mmCIF file of C-alpha atoms in Angstrom:
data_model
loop_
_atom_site.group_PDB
_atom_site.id
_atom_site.type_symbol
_atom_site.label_atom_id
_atom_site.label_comp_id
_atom_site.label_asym_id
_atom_site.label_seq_id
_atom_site.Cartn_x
_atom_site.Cartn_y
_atom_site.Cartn_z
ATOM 1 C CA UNK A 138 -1.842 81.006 54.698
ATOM 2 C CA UNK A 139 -4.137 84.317 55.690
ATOM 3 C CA UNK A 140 -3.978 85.314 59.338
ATOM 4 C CA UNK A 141 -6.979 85.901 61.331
ATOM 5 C CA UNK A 142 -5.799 89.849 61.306
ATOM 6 C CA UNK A 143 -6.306 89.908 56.939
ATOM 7 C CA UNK A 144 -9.250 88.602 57.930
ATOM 8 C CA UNK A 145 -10.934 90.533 59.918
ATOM 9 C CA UNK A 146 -9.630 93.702 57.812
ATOM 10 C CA UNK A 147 -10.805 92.433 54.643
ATOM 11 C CA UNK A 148 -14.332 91.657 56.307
ATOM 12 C CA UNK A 149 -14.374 95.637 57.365
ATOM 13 C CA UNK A 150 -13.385 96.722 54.439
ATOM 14 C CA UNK A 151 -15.888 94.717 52.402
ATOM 15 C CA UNK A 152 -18.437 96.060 55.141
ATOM 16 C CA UNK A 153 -17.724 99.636 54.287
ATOM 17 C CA UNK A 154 -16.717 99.521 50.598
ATOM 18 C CA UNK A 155 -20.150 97.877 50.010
ATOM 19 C CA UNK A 156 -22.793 99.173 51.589
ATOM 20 C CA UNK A 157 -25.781 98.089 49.773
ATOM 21 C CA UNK A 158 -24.319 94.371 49.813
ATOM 22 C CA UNK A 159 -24.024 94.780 53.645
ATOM 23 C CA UNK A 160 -27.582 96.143 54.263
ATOM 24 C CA UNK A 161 -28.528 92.920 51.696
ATOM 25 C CA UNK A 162 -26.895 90.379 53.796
ATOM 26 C CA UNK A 163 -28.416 91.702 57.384
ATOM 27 C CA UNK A 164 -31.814 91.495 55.783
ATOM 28 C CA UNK A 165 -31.488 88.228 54.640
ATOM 29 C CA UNK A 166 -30.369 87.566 57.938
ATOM 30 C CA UNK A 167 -33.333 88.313 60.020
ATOM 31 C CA UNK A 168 -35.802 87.358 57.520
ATOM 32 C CA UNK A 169 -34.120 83.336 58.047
ATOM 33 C CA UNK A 170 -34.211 84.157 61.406
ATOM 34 C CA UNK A 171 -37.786 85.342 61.164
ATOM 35 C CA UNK A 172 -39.102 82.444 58.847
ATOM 36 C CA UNK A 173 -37.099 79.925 61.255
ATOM 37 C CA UNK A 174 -38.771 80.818 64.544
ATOM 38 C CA UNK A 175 -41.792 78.787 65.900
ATOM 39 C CA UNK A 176 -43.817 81.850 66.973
ATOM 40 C CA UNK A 177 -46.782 80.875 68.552
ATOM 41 C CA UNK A 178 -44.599 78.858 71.395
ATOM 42 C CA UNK A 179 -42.401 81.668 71.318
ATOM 43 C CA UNK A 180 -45.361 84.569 71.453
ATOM 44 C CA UNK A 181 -46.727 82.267 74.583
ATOM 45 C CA UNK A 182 -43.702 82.022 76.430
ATOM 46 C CA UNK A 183 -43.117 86.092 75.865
ATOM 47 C CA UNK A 184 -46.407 86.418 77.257
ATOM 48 C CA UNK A 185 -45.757 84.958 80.274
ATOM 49 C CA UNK A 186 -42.050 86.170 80.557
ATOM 50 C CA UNK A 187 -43.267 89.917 80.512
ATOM 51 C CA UNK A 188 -46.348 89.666 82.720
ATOM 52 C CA UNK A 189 -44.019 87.643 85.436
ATOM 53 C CA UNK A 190 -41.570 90.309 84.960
ATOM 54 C CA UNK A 191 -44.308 93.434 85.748
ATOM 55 C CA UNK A 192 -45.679 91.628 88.413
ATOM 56 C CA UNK A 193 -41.923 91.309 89.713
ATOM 57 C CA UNK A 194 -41.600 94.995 89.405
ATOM 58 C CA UNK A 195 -44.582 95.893 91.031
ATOM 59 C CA UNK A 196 -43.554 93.668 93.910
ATOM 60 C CA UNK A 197 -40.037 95.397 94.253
ATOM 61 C CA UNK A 198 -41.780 98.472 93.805
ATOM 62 C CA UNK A 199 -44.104 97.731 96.843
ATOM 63 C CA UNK A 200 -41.250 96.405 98.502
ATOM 64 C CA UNK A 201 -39.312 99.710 98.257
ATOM 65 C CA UNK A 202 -41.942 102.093 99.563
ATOM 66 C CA UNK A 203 -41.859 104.151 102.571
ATOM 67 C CA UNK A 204 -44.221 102.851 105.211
ATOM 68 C CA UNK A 205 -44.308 106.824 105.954
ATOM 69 C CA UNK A 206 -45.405 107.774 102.376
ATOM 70 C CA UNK A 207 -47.528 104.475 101.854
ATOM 71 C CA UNK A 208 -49.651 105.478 104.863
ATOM 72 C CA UNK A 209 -49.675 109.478 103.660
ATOM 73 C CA UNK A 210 -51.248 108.062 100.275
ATOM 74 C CA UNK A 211 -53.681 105.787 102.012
ATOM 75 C CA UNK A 212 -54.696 109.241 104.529
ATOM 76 C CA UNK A 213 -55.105 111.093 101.131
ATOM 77 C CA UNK A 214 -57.032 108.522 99.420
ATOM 78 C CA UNK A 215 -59.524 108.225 102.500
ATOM 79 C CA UNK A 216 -59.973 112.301 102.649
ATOM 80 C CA UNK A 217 -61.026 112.049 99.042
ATOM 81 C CA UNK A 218 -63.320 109.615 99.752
ATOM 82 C CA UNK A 219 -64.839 111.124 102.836
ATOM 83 C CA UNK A 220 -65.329 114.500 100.856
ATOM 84 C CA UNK A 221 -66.609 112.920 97.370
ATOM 85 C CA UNK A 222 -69.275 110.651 100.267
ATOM 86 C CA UNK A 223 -70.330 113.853 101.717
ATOM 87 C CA UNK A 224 -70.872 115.985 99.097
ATOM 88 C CA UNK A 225 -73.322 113.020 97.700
ATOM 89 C CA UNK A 226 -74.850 113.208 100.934
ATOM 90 C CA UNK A 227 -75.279 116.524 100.404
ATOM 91 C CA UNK A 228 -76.895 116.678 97.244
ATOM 92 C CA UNK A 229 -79.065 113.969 98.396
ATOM 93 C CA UNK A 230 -80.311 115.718 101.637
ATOM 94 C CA UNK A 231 -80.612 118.913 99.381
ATOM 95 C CA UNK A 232 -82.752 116.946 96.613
ATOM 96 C CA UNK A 233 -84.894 115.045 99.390
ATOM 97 C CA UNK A 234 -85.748 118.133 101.702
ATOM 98 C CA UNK A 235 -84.792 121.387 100.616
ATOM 99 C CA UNK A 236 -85.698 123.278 104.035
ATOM 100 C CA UNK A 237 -83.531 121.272 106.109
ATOM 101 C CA UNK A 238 -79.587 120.461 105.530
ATOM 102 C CA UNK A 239 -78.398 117.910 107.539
ATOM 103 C CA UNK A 240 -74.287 116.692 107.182
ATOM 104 C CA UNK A 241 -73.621 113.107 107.111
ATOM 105 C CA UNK A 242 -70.190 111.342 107.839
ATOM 106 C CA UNK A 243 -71.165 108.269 105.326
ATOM 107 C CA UNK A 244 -67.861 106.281 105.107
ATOM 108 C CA UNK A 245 -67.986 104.045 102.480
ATOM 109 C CA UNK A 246 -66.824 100.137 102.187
ATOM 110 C CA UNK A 247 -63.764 102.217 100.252
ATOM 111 C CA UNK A 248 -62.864 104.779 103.173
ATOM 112 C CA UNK A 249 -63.628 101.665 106.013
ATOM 113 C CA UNK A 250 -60.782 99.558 103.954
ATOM 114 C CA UNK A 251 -58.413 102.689 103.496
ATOM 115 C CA UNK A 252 -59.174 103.661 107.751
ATOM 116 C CA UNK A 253 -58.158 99.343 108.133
ATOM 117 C CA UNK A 254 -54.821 100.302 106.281
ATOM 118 C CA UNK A 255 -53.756 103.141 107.728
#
């Protein structure tokens, strides 16, 4: 009778003695595995599996902000706003009447929403 120890040592030894027999049986492996599969189901479901799981992330991720830092960002984002809005107004005064400069605070839809969330 061969014990489960003969076994297993024989199965090594066959793994490392024959190399190219090994690397032929894991191939033949996956490819059943491959040719088995019903992919499109499969492809579907994956679909859904990893959008769930980055909308998960993005939750936690939101979750694990500092109000602090959240608010910073939303200050930053509004400053870049109110400078890119009046440097257009700017340009436009400057391209409509040359002679006189005048320096409007335009806040956009964008900055009103970002001053709402800060």
């Amino acid at each position: 009778m061969v014990t489960e120890e003969v076994v297993s040592h024989s199965l090594v030894w066959d793994l490392i003695s024959n190399p190219f027999r090994t690397a032929q049986g894991i191939i033949e492996y996956f490819l059943a595995w491959f040719f088995t599969r019903r992919w499109k189901s499969l492809i579907g479901f994956s679909l859904v599996l990893v959008l769930l799981s980055g909308l998960a992330g993005f939750a936690v991720y939101g979750w694990s902000v500092d109000h602090r830092k959240l608010a910073a960002q939303y200050a930053r984002w509004n400053d870049e706003e109110l400078d890119a809005r009046k440097q257009l107004t700017k340009t436009k005064t400057v391209n409509a009447e040359k002679s006189r400069l005048m320096e409007v605070e335009d806040v956009s839809p964008y900055g009103e929403l970002l001053l709402q969330r800060i």
